[in-house]
Amino acid sequence: MALKIIESCVNCWACEPLCPNQAIYEAKPHFLIDAKKCTECEGEFADAQCASICPIEGAILDALDEALNPPGSLTGIPPERMAEAMAELQAH
Amino acid sequence: MELKVLGQAEPEAPKGGCSAGSCGSTDDQLSHLPEDIREKVHNHPCYSEEAHHYFARMHVAVAPACNIQCHYCNRKYDCANESRPGVVSELLTPDQAVKKTMAVAANIPQMTVLGIAGPGDPLANPERTFATFRALSEQAPDIKLCVSTNGLALPASVDELAKHNIDHVTITINCVDPEVGAKIYPWIFWNNRRIKGKKGAKILIEQQQKGLEMLVERGILVKVNSVMIPGVNDEHLKEVSRIVKQKGAFLHNVMPLIAEAEHGTFYGVMGQRGPKSSELQALQDDCAGDMNMMRHCRQCRADAVGLLGEDRGAEFTMDKIEDMEIDYTAAMEKRAQVHAAIEQELAAKQAKPQAPALVPLESLGGGSKPRPVLMAVATTGGGVINQHFGHAREFLVYEASAEGVRFIGHRKVDLYCSGGDTCGDGESVLGGIINTLEGCEAVLCAKIGYEPWEMLEEAGIQPNGEHAMEPIEDAVMAVYSEMLEMGKLDAKTDDQETQATA
Ligand code: SF4
Ligand code: SF4
Ligand code: SF4
């Protein structure tokens, strides 16, 4: 069981200091998780720390390759509501 | 210790621009301040309007991580509002930052202030931020240190900040109401979890206010930055201003939202517009109560170098610095000399009996007061009109009225159009400039070419090159007096066209 950082990572450093197991390391072109060290934070925190601070939707995947922060989840607006929200914002 | 804020006795900040004497020259305001506070602000380009013409600052980008998300920031790109370097800028280690600071301070002896402003939140990167401060307070004790923060981690950092002898802290506060906050901040990271919406905004607001109070208690000067987002927090910012002043913030800086679609921010993508210059100015006037409003902020990047309004960052990239030979002791002496010379110049300027920059009211005839007029000025600094119209990348805007001359703000031209101003693709650069100068009735510059002269006149903006090398305030007042004599000031404001060509 381990999480994975993929290429959309912007190397912002937010996750690195939070990992209780020092599993995250700076690498080129983007940060990586050492699968041997990552415990998915189980037993340590209720939520995976890296995924809880990462600002980039889709940058961190779980063991099933599913995004922990799927599209729309961080802007607070699900994609299907984008159009509606846009109209609302443009109205003022 | 309680910080003296001008006229703080009233908990309710008086509204409305000049009424509380907070317009006009910042000198006046500085002279009301206790000596220890004057000492802290007189050479800080962001805290003193006067100082920003003479003293330089720099930011080092050592703090990449952030603990909140703002809708005007896109972590993938350069953040337009909150001073973030772009993907091409260098993120520095604390060691590199110290090296860079020493190199810049040796080459730009006017430098007085080193700030850490990101690109993320400095206090979300406490180790990197404090390592930099620690080293600099030892190696360059004459440089003032300051930091900008979103405030979430501020209460936890105040003691550490105080230890490093930091005189100035900027907190970005966009709201004091979680309902409003939820429209600006989609989430925060707090106590090991991501907290969304109103709940997150509430925690952020509490931490910001607590941090503000703690800093004021310790005698650290606080500047509050607010981003004006039309339809989201514009009205609300008056309340924010009132509260932060009441709590002892020293300076309030209301900045316009910058939200271009291509920045990829939430607001940019969603078509949220930024305020027009006139809307920003009106809000700044509404917020100007018993405290200084900062009107000369340039929304600098997290790696900006030099005087406000100029960016010499490219001269000091890490590879260039590696090759620079720097004698730190000599540099510090030189700095001391240059600073002393500037202080002298400023003192001489203040000692000089100021020609009363007022239109004598008797000369107005029995009638009403002449209307105020906005004028744009091209200057490279030093408080004088010394720039060619065509070389100006920004204009300083002043308002002349029967009360005197006051600085209103700066408007960027050429590369940018300030948010909200329409500047269609097909328009020439000159057309863009004219748009940006909307509302101004004159442009004062050192020189100006024939073609822009004609176009400006046509647009109702009178070019004027007669006051080259003169002090800005005097020249603005002189032009205002001329306009008054020519009877242009009793005419209707909105009919500039006819006045200018008359
Ligand atoms: S899930 Fe937890 S243990 Fe795994 S990399 Fe992220 S922070 Fe570290
Ligand atoms: S927080 Fe996300 S974007 Fe930032 S370094 Fe970690 S994985 Fe990359
Ligand atoms: S962003 Fe504004 S306050 Fe910060 S350094 Fe630039 S001018 Fe000063």
Coordinates of C-alpha atoms and ligand atoms in Angstrom, one line a residue:
Chain A
M1 CA 0.0 0.0 0.0
A2 CA 1.5 3.2 -1.1
L3 CA 0.5 6.5 -2.7
K4 CA 2.1 7.8 -5.8
I5 CA 2.9 11.3 -7.1
I6 CA 2.5 11.8 -10.9
E7 CA 3.7 14.4 -13.4
S8 CA 1.1 17.0 -12.7
C9 CA 3.0 17.7 -9.4
V10 CA 4.4 21.3 -9.4
N11 CA 7.2 20.6 -6.9
C12 CA 5.7 23.0 -4.4
W13 CA 7.2 21.3 -1.3
A14 CA 4.0 21.4 0.7
C15 CA 3.8 17.6 1.2
E16 CA 7.4 16.8 1.9
P17 CA 7.8 18.0 5.4
L18 CA 4.5 16.5 6.5
C19 CA 5.1 12.9 5.7
P20 CA 5.4 11.0 9.0
N21 CA 7.7 8.5 7.3
Q22 CA 9.9 10.7 5.2
A23 CA 8.7 8.8 2.2
I24 CA 8.5 11.9 0.0
Y25 CA 11.6 13.1 -1.7
E26 CA 12.5 15.9 -4.1
A27 CA 13.2 14.5 -7.5
K28 CA 13.3 15.6 -11.1
P29 CA 11.0 16.4 -12.9
H30 CA 8.7 16.1 -9.9
F31 CA 8.6 14.9 -6.3
L32 CA 8.3 11.2 -5.6
I33 CA 7.1 8.8 -2.9
D34 CA 9.2 5.9 -1.8
A35 CA 6.6 3.0 -1.9
K36 CA 8.6 1.1 0.6
K37 CA 8.2 3.8 3.2
C38 CA 4.7 5.1 2.5
T39 CA 2.1 3.7 4.9
E40 CA -0.7 5.8 3.5
C41 CA -0.4 7.4 6.9
E42 CA -2.4 4.6 8.4
G43 CA -2.3 4.6 12.2
E44 CA -0.7 8.0 12.2
F45 CA -3.2 10.4 10.8
A46 CA -6.9 10.1 9.8
D47 CA -6.0 11.5 6.3
A48 CA -3.0 10.9 4.1
Q49 CA -1.0 14.0 4.8
C50 CA 0.5 14.5 1.4
A51 CA -2.9 14.3 -0.3
S52 CA -4.5 16.6 2.3
I53 CA -2.2 19.6 1.5
C54 CA -1.4 19.0 -2.1
P55 CA -2.9 21.9 -4.1
I56 CA -2.9 20.1 -7.4
E57 CA -5.9 18.1 -8.4
G58 CA -4.9 14.7 -9.7
A59 CA -1.2 14.8 -8.6
I60 CA -1.4 12.1 -6.0
L61 CA -2.9 8.7 -6.8
D62 CA -3.8 5.8 -4.5
A63 CA -2.8 2.2 -4.9
L64 CA -5.6 1.7 -7.5
D65 CA -4.3 4.7 -9.5
E66 CA -7.3 6.8 -8.5
A67 CA -6.8 10.5 -7.8
L68 CA -7.1 11.4 -4.1
N69 CA -8.0 14.9 -5.2
P70 CA -10.2 14.4 -8.3
P71 CA -10.9 17.2 -10.8
G72 CA -13.0 19.9 -9.2
S73 CA -12.4 18.8 -5.6
L74 CA -10.0 21.5 -4.7
T75 CA -11.6 24.4 -6.4
G76 CA -14.8 23.4 -4.5
I77 CA -16.8 23.3 -7.7
P78 CA -17.6 20.0 -9.4
P79 CA -16.8 20.1 -13.1
E80 CA -20.5 19.9 -14.1
R81 CA -21.2 23.0 -12.2
M82 CA -18.4 25.0 -13.9
A83 CA -20.6 26.6 -16.5
E84 CA -23.3 27.6 -14.0
A85 CA -20.8 29.1 -11.6
M86 CA -19.1 31.0 -14.4
A87 CA -22.3 32.7 -15.3
E88 CA -23.0 33.6 -11.7
L89 CA -19.5 35.1 -11.3
Q90 CA -19.7 37.1 -14.5
A91 CA -23.1 38.5 -13.6
H92 CA -21.6 41.1 -11.3
Chain B
M1 CA 2.8 47.9 24.0
E2 CA 0.0 49.7 22.3
L3 CA 0.8 51.1 18.9
K4 CA -0.3 54.6 18.3
V5 CA -2.5 54.7 15.4
L6 CA -3.5 58.2 14.3
G7 CA -6.6 59.4 16.0
Q8 CA -7.2 56.0 17.5
A9 CA -9.3 57.3 20.3
E10 CA -12.5 56.6 18.3
P11 CA -13.1 52.9 17.9
E12 CA -15.3 53.8 15.0
A13 CA -13.0 54.8 12.2
P14 CA -14.2 58.0 10.5
K15 CA -15.0 57.4 6.9
G16 CA -14.2 59.5 3.9
G17 CA -10.8 60.3 2.5
C18 CA -9.3 63.6 3.6
S19 CA -11.6 64.3 6.5
A20 CA -9.3 62.7 9.0
G21 CA -6.2 64.2 7.6
S22 CA -5.0 60.9 6.3
C23 CA -4.5 62.0 2.7
G24 CA -1.8 64.3 1.5
S25 CA 1.7 63.7 2.2
T26 CA 2.9 60.8 4.3
D27 CA 5.4 63.1 5.9
D28 CA 2.7 64.8 7.8
Q29 CA 1.6 61.5 9.2
L30 CA 5.0 60.3 10.0
S31 CA 5.6 63.4 12.0
H32 CA 2.7 62.5 14.3
L33 CA 4.2 59.1 15.1
P34 CA 6.2 58.4 18.2
E35 CA 10.0 58.3 17.6
D36 CA 10.4 54.6 17.9
I37 CA 7.8 54.0 15.2
R38 CA 9.2 56.7 12.9
E39 CA 12.5 55.0 13.2
K40 CA 10.9 51.8 12.0
V41 CA 9.2 53.2 8.9
H42 CA 11.2 56.2 7.7
N43 CA 13.3 54.2 5.3
H44 CA 11.0 51.3 4.6
P45 CA 9.8 51.7 1.0
C46 CA 6.5 50.0 1.7
Y47 CA 5.6 51.7 4.9
S48 CA 6.6 55.3 3.9
E49 CA 5.4 56.7 0.7
E50 CA 8.2 59.2 0.7
A51 CA 10.8 56.5 1.3
H52 CA 9.8 54.5 -1.7
H53 CA 11.3 57.0 -4.1
Y54 CA 14.7 56.5 -2.5
F55 CA 15.1 53.2 -0.7
A56 CA 15.0 49.8 -2.3
R57 CA 13.8 46.4 -1.1
M58 CA 14.2 42.9 -2.2
H59 CA 12.4 39.6 -1.7
V60 CA 14.0 36.2 -1.6
A61 CA 11.9 33.3 -2.8
V62 CA 12.7 30.6 -0.1
A63 CA 9.2 29.6 0.9
P64 CA 7.5 27.4 -1.7
A65 CA 4.8 25.5 0.3
C66 CA 1.5 27.0 1.1
N67 CA -1.1 25.9 3.6
I68 CA -4.2 27.4 2.1
Q69 CA -5.7 27.9 -1.4
C70 CA -6.9 31.3 -2.6
H71 CA -9.1 31.6 -5.7
Y72 CA -6.8 34.3 -7.1
C73 CA -3.7 32.1 -7.0
N74 CA -2.7 29.3 -9.2
R75 CA 0.1 27.2 -7.8
K76 CA 1.1 26.0 -11.2
Y77 CA 2.0 29.4 -12.5
D78 CA 3.1 32.8 -11.4
C79 CA 0.4 34.1 -9.0
A80 CA -0.6 37.5 -10.3
N81 CA -1.7 38.9 -6.9
E82 CA 0.3 37.4 -4.1
S83 CA 3.8 38.0 -5.3
R84 CA 4.8 34.6 -6.5
P85 CA 7.7 33.9 -8.9
G86 CA 6.8 32.1 -12.1
V87 CA 7.9 28.7 -13.0
V88 CA 11.1 30.1 -14.4
S89 CA 12.2 32.0 -11.3
E90 CA 14.6 30.4 -8.9
L91 CA 13.6 28.9 -5.7
L92 CA 16.4 29.5 -3.3
T93 CA 17.8 27.6 -0.3
P94 CA 18.4 29.7 2.8
D95 CA 22.1 29.7 2.0
Q96 CA 21.5 30.9 -1.5
A97 CA 19.1 33.5 -0.2
V98 CA 21.7 34.9 2.2
K99 CA 24.2 35.0 -0.6
K100 CA 21.9 36.8 -2.9
T101 CA 20.9 39.3 -0.3
M102 CA 24.5 40.2 0.5
A103 CA 25.2 40.5 -3.2
V104 CA 22.2 42.8 -3.9
A105 CA 22.9 44.8 -0.8
A106 CA 26.4 45.4 -2.0
N107 CA 25.4 46.4 -5.5
I108 CA 22.3 48.4 -4.6
P109 CA 23.3 50.3 -1.6
Q110 CA 19.9 52.0 -1.4
M111 CA 18.6 48.7 -0.2
T112 CA 17.1 48.8 3.3
V113 CA 14.7 45.9 3.5
L114 CA 14.7 42.2 2.9
G115 CA 11.4 40.5 2.8
I116 CA 10.2 36.9 2.5
A117 CA 6.9 36.8 0.7
G118 CA 6.7 33.3 -0.8
P119 CA 6.2 32.0 -3.4
G120 CA 4.0 30.1 -1.0
D121 CA 3.5 31.2 2.6
P122 CA 6.7 31.9 4.5
L123 CA 5.2 30.7 7.8
A124 CA 4.2 27.4 6.1
N125 CA 7.9 26.9 5.5
P126 CA 9.2 27.9 9.0
E127 CA 12.5 26.2 8.8
R128 CA 13.6 27.8 5.5
T129 CA 12.2 31.2 6.4
F130 CA 13.7 31.3 9.9
A131 CA 17.1 29.9 8.8
T132 CA 17.3 32.8 6.3
F133 CA 16.3 35.4 8.9
R134 CA 18.7 34.0 11.5
A135 CA 21.7 34.2 9.2
L136 CA 20.8 37.6 7.9
S137 CA 20.2 39.2 11.3
E138 CA 23.8 38.1 12.1
Q139 CA 25.5 38.9 8.8
A140 CA 23.7 42.1 7.7
P141 CA 22.4 43.6 10.9
D142 CA 21.7 46.9 9.1
I143 CA 19.1 45.4 6.8
K144 CA 15.5 45.4 8.1
L145 CA 13.7 42.0 7.8
C146 CA 10.1 41.6 7.1
V147 CA 7.6 38.9 6.1
S148 CA 4.3 38.5 4.4
T149 CA 1.8 35.8 5.4
N150 CA -1.7 34.6 4.9
G151 CA -1.9 34.4 8.7
L152 CA -2.9 30.8 9.2
A153 CA 0.3 29.9 11.0
L154 CA 0.9 33.3 12.4
P155 CA -0.1 32.9 16.1
A156 CA 2.3 29.9 16.3
S157 CA 5.1 31.9 14.7
V158 CA 4.9 35.2 16.5
D159 CA 7.4 34.5 19.2
E160 CA 9.9 33.2 16.7
L161 CA 9.4 36.3 14.6
A162 CA 9.9 38.6 17.5
K163 CA 13.2 36.8 18.3
H164 CA 14.6 37.6 14.9
N165 CA 14.1 41.2 15.4
I166 CA 11.5 41.6 12.7
D167 CA 9.9 45.0 12.7
H168 CA 7.3 44.5 10.0
V169 CA 4.8 41.9 9.1
T170 CA 2.2 41.9 6.3
I171 CA -0.9 39.9 6.7
T172 CA -3.2 39.4 3.8
I173 CA -6.7 39.7 5.2
N174 CA -9.5 39.6 2.6
C175 CA -12.4 39.1 5.0
V176 CA -13.6 38.9 8.5
D177 CA -16.8 37.0 7.7
P178 CA -16.6 33.2 6.9
E179 CA -19.5 33.6 4.4
V180 CA -17.3 35.9 2.4
G181 CA -14.2 33.9 3.1
A182 CA -15.7 30.7 1.7
K183 CA -16.0 32.5 -1.7
I184 CA -12.3 33.4 -1.6
Y185 CA -10.7 30.4 0.1
P186 CA -11.8 26.9 -1.1
W187 CA -9.8 25.2 1.6
I188 CA -7.1 25.4 4.3
F189 CA -4.8 22.8 5.8
W190 CA -5.2 22.8 9.5
N191 CA -4.4 20.3 12.2
N192 CA -3.4 17.6 9.7
R193 CA -6.5 17.8 7.5
R194 CA -7.9 19.7 4.7
I195 CA -10.8 21.8 5.8
K196 CA -13.1 23.2 3.1
G197 CA -15.6 26.0 2.8
K198 CA -16.9 28.2 5.5
K199 CA -15.4 26.1 8.3
G200 CA -11.9 26.5 6.8
A201 CA -12.4 30.2 6.2
K202 CA -13.6 30.7 9.8
I203 CA -10.4 29.1 11.2
L204 CA -8.2 31.2 8.9
I205 CA -10.0 34.4 9.9
E206 CA -9.6 33.5 13.6
Q207 CA -5.9 32.9 13.2
Q208 CA -5.4 36.1 11.2
Q209 CA -7.1 38.2 13.8
K210 CA -5.3 36.5 16.7
G211 CA -2.0 36.9 14.9
L212 CA -2.6 40.6 14.3
E213 CA -3.4 41.2 18.0
M214 CA -0.3 39.3 19.1
L215 CA 2.0 41.3 16.8
V216 CA 0.5 44.6 17.9
E217 CA 1.0 43.6 21.5
R218 CA 4.7 43.0 20.8
G219 CA 5.2 46.3 19.1
I220 CA 5.7 44.8 15.6
L221 CA 4.2 47.0 12.9
V222 CA 1.5 45.3 10.9
K223 CA 0.5 46.1 7.3
V224 CA -2.7 44.5 6.2
N225 CA -3.0 43.7 2.5
S226 CA -6.5 43.1 1.0
V227 CA -7.3 42.0 -2.5
M228 CA -10.4 43.9 -3.8
I229 CA -12.6 41.4 -5.6
P230 CA -15.7 43.1 -7.1
G231 CA -18.9 41.5 -6.1
V232 CA -17.2 39.3 -3.5
N233 CA -15.5 41.4 -0.9
D234 CA -15.5 45.0 -2.1
E235 CA -18.2 46.3 0.2
H236 CA -17.0 44.0 3.0
L237 CA -13.5 45.5 2.9
K238 CA -14.6 48.7 4.6
E239 CA -15.5 46.5 7.6
V240 CA -12.2 44.7 7.4
S241 CA -10.4 48.0 7.3
R242 CA -12.3 49.3 10.3
I243 CA -11.6 46.2 12.4
V244 CA -7.9 45.9 11.6
K245 CA -7.3 49.6 12.3
Q246 CA -9.2 49.3 15.6
K247 CA -6.9 46.4 16.5
G248 CA -3.8 48.5 15.8
A249 CA -2.7 47.6 12.3
F250 CA -0.4 50.4 11.0
L251 CA -1.2 50.5 7.3
H252 CA -3.9 49.1 5.1
N253 CA -3.1 48.3 1.5
V254 CA -6.1 47.6 -0.7
M255 CA -4.9 46.0 -3.9
P256 CA -6.9 45.3 -7.1
L257 CA -7.6 41.6 -8.0
I258 CA -5.7 40.6 -11.1
A259 CA -7.5 37.8 -12.8
E260 CA -6.6 37.1 -16.4
A261 CA -7.9 33.9 -17.8
E262 CA -4.4 32.9 -18.9
H263 CA -3.1 33.0 -15.3
G264 CA -5.2 29.9 -14.8
T265 CA -6.5 31.0 -11.5
F266 CA -10.0 30.1 -10.4
Y267 CA -11.2 33.7 -10.7
G268 CA -9.4 34.1 -14.0
V269 CA -10.9 31.0 -15.5
M270 CA -14.4 31.9 -14.2
G271 CA -14.3 35.4 -15.6
Q272 CA -14.3 37.2 -12.3
R273 CA -13.3 40.7 -13.2
G274 CA -10.8 42.9 -11.3
P275 CA -11.8 46.4 -10.2
K276 CA -11.4 49.5 -12.4
S277 CA -8.9 52.1 -11.2
S278 CA -11.7 54.4 -10.2
E279 CA -13.5 51.7 -8.2
L280 CA -10.2 50.9 -6.4
Q281 CA -9.6 54.5 -5.7
A282 CA -13.1 55.0 -4.3
L283 CA -12.8 52.0 -2.0
Q284 CA -9.3 53.2 -0.8
D285 CA -10.9 56.5 0.0
D286 CA -13.7 54.9 1.9
C287 CA -11.3 52.8 3.9
A288 CA -9.0 55.8 4.6
G289 CA -10.0 56.6 8.1
D290 CA -7.6 57.3 10.9
M291 CA -4.8 55.3 9.3
N292 CA -2.5 55.5 6.4
M293 CA -3.7 53.8 3.3
M294 CA -0.9 52.4 1.2
R295 CA -1.3 53.6 -2.3
H296 CA 2.1 53.0 -3.8
C297 CA 2.1 49.2 -3.6
R298 CA 3.4 47.5 -6.8
Q299 CA 2.2 44.0 -6.1
C300 CA 5.7 42.8 -6.4
R301 CA 6.8 39.3 -7.1
A302 CA 8.3 37.1 -4.5
D303 CA 11.7 37.6 -6.0
A304 CA 11.6 41.3 -6.8
V305 CA 14.7 43.4 -6.4
G306 CA 15.3 47.1 -6.4
L307 CA 13.1 50.2 -6.0
L308 CA 9.4 49.7 -6.0
G309 CA 8.2 49.8 -9.5
E310 CA 11.5 48.5 -11.0
D311 CA 12.6 44.9 -11.1
R312 CA 16.3 44.2 -11.3
G313 CA 15.9 40.6 -10.4
A314 CA 17.5 39.5 -13.7
E315 CA 20.8 41.0 -12.7
F316 CA 21.0 38.8 -9.6
T317 CA 20.3 35.2 -10.7
M318 CA 22.2 32.6 -8.8
D319 CA 24.7 31.9 -11.5
K320 CA 25.6 35.6 -11.8
I321 CA 25.9 35.9 -8.0
E322 CA 28.4 33.0 -7.9
D323 CA 30.8 35.1 -9.9
M324 CA 30.4 38.3 -7.9
E325 CA 33.1 39.1 -5.5
I326 CA 31.8 40.9 -2.5
D327 CA 33.5 42.6 0.3
Y328 CA 30.8 42.6 3.0
T329 CA 32.4 45.0 5.4
A330 CA 33.0 47.5 2.7
A331 CA 29.5 47.1 1.4
M332 CA 28.0 47.8 4.7
E333 CA 30.0 51.0 5.1
K334 CA 29.0 52.1 1.7
R335 CA 25.4 51.4 2.6
A336 CA 25.7 53.5 5.7
Q337 CA 27.1 56.4 3.7
V338 CA 24.4 56.2 1.0
H339 CA 21.7 55.9 3.5
A340 CA 23.0 58.9 5.4
A341 CA 23.1 60.9 2.2
I342 CA 19.5 60.1 1.4
E343 CA 18.5 60.9 5.0
Q344 CA 20.2 64.3 4.6
E345 CA 18.5 64.9 1.3
L346 CA 15.1 64.1 2.8
A347 CA 15.7 66.2 5.9
A348 CA 16.7 69.1 3.7
K349 CA 13.6 68.7 1.7
Q350 CA 11.5 68.7 4.8
A351 CA 13.3 71.7 6.3
K352 CA 12.8 73.8 3.2
P353 CA 9.7 75.9 3.8
Q354 CA 7.1 74.2 1.8
A355 CA 5.4 76.6 -0.5
P356 CA 1.8 76.3 0.6
A357 CA 0.6 73.9 -2.1
L358 CA -2.9 75.3 -1.7
V359 CA -5.0 77.4 -4.0
P360 CA -5.8 80.4 -1.8
L361 CA -9.5 80.2 -1.2
E362 CA -10.0 83.9 -1.7
S363 CA -8.9 83.6 -5.3
L364 CA -11.9 81.4 -5.9
G365 CA -14.3 84.2 -6.0
G366 CA -17.5 84.1 -4.0
G367 CA -18.5 80.8 -5.5
S368 CA -18.1 77.2 -4.8
K369 CA -14.8 75.3 -4.4
P370 CA -13.1 74.3 -7.6
R371 CA -13.5 70.6 -8.5
P372 CA -10.6 68.2 -7.9
V373 CA -8.6 67.1 -10.9
L374 CA -6.6 63.9 -11.4
M375 CA -3.2 64.2 -13.1
A376 CA -0.7 61.5 -14.2
V377 CA 3.0 62.0 -13.7
A378 CA 5.9 60.2 -15.4
T379 CA 8.8 59.8 -13.0
T380 CA 11.7 57.4 -12.4
G381 CA 11.8 58.4 -8.7
G382 CA 13.2 61.0 -6.4
G383 CA 9.9 62.9 -6.2
V384 CA 10.5 64.9 -9.4
I385 CA 9.1 64.8 -12.9
N386 CA 12.0 63.4 -14.8
Q387 CA 10.7 60.8 -17.3
H388 CA 10.0 60.9 -21.0
F389 CA 6.3 60.0 -21.7
G390 CA 7.3 57.2 -24.0
H391 CA 9.6 55.6 -21.5
A392 CA 7.1 55.4 -18.7
R393 CA 6.0 52.0 -17.7
E394 CA 3.8 53.4 -15.0
F395 CA 2.3 56.7 -14.1
L396 CA 1.8 58.1 -10.7
V397 CA -1.7 59.6 -10.3
Y398 CA -2.2 62.6 -8.1
E399 CA -5.3 64.5 -7.2
A400 CA -5.2 68.3 -7.0
S401 CA -8.0 70.1 -5.2
A402 CA -8.5 73.1 -3.0
E403 CA -7.2 71.1 -0.1
G404 CA -3.8 70.5 -1.8
V405 CA -2.2 67.6 -3.7
R406 CA -2.5 64.0 -2.7
F407 CA -1.1 60.8 -4.1
I408 CA -3.8 58.5 -5.4
G409 CA -1.9 55.6 -6.8
H410 CA 0.1 54.3 -9.7
R411 CA -1.1 52.8 -13.0
K412 CA 0.9 50.4 -15.0
V413 CA 1.1 50.9 -18.7
D414 CA 2.8 49.3 -21.7
L415 CA 3.0 45.7 -20.8
Y416 CA -0.1 45.6 -18.6
C417 CA -3.5 47.0 -18.4
S418 CA -4.7 47.2 -14.9
G419 CA -7.3 44.7 -14.2
G420 CA -10.8 45.5 -15.4
D421 CA -9.7 48.2 -17.9
T422 CA -10.7 47.2 -21.3
C423 CA -7.7 47.1 -23.6
G424 CA -8.7 45.2 -26.7
D425 CA -6.2 43.4 -28.8
G426 CA -6.4 45.7 -31.8
E427 CA -5.5 48.8 -29.9
S428 CA -2.0 50.3 -30.1
V429 CA 0.1 50.6 -27.0
L430 CA -0.7 54.3 -26.9
G431 CA -4.4 53.6 -27.0
G432 CA -3.9 51.2 -24.1
I433 CA -2.0 53.9 -22.2
I434 CA -4.8 56.4 -22.8
N435 CA -7.3 53.9 -21.5
T436 CA -5.2 53.3 -18.4
L437 CA -5.1 57.1 -17.8
E438 CA -8.9 57.3 -17.8
G439 CA -10.1 60.0 -15.5
C440 CA -6.8 62.0 -15.6
E441 CA -7.0 65.4 -17.2
A442 CA -3.3 66.1 -17.6
V443 CA -0.1 64.2 -18.0
L444 CA 3.1 65.7 -16.6
C445 CA 6.3 64.4 -18.0
A446 CA 9.8 65.5 -18.9
K447 CA 9.2 65.3 -22.6
I448 CA 6.7 64.0 -25.0
G449 CA 6.6 63.3 -28.7
Y450 CA 4.3 65.0 -31.2
E451 CA 2.2 62.0 -32.0
P452 CA 1.3 60.9 -28.5
W453 CA 0.8 64.6 -27.7
E454 CA -2.0 64.8 -30.3
M455 CA -3.6 61.6 -29.3
L456 CA -3.6 62.5 -25.7
E457 CA -5.1 65.9 -26.4
E458 CA -7.8 64.3 -28.5
A459 CA -8.6 62.0 -25.7
G460 CA -9.1 65.0 -23.4
I461 CA -5.8 64.5 -21.5
Q462 CA -3.6 67.6 -21.6
P463 CA 0.1 66.7 -22.0
N464 CA 2.5 69.0 -20.2
G465 CA 6.3 69.0 -20.4
E466 CA 6.8 72.4 -18.9
H467 CA 7.7 71.2 -15.4
A468 CA 10.5 68.8 -16.1
M469 CA 12.8 68.2 -13.1
E470 CA 10.4 70.0 -10.8
P471 CA 9.1 68.5 -7.6
I472 CA 5.9 66.6 -8.4
E473 CA 3.6 68.2 -5.9
D474 CA 4.6 71.7 -6.8
A475 CA 4.2 71.1 -10.5
V476 CA 0.8 69.5 -10.0
M477 CA -0.4 72.4 -8.0
A478 CA 1.0 74.8 -10.6
V479 CA -0.9 73.1 -13.4
Y480 CA -4.0 73.1 -11.2
S481 CA -3.7 76.8 -10.5
E482 CA -3.4 77.4 -14.3
M483 CA -6.5 75.4 -14.9
L484 CA -8.3 77.4 -12.3
E485 CA -7.2 80.7 -13.8
M486 CA -8.3 79.6 -17.2
G487 CA -11.7 78.9 -15.7
K488 CA -11.5 75.2 -16.5
L489 CA -12.4 74.1 -13.0
D490 CA -15.9 75.3 -12.6
A491 CA -16.9 73.4 -15.8
K492 CA -18.7 70.1 -15.5
T493 CA -16.3 67.2 -14.6
D494 CA -17.4 64.7 -17.2
D495 CA -17.0 67.1 -20.1
Q496 CA -13.3 66.8 -20.3
E497 CA -13.2 66.6 -24.1
T498 CA -14.3 70.2 -24.5
Q499 CA -12.1 71.5 -21.7
A500 CA -8.9 70.0 -23.0
T501 CA -9.3 71.1 -26.5
A502 CA -10.7 74.5 -25.6
Ligands
SF4_1 S1 0.5 8.9 2.4 FE1 1.4 9.6 4.3 S2 3.1 8.1 4.5 FE2 2.5 8.1 2.4 S3 3.8 9.6 1.4 FE3 1.9 10.6 1.9 S4 2.3 11.5 3.8 FE4 3.9 10.0 3.5
SF4_2 S1 2.1 18.9 -2.5 FE1 1.5 18.1 -4.5 S2 2.3 19.5 -6.0 FE2 3.3 20.0 -4.1 S3 5.2 18.8 -4.2 FE3 3.7 17.5 -3.1 S4 2.7 16.3 -4.7 FE4 3.8 17.9 -5.7
SF4_3 S1 4.1 44.0 -2.9 FE1 3.5 46.1 -2.2 S2 4.0 46.0 0.0 FE2 5.1 44.2 -0.9 S3 7.1 44.9 -1.5 FE3 5.9 45.3 -3.2 S4 5.1 47.4 -2.9 FE4 5.9 46.7 -1.0

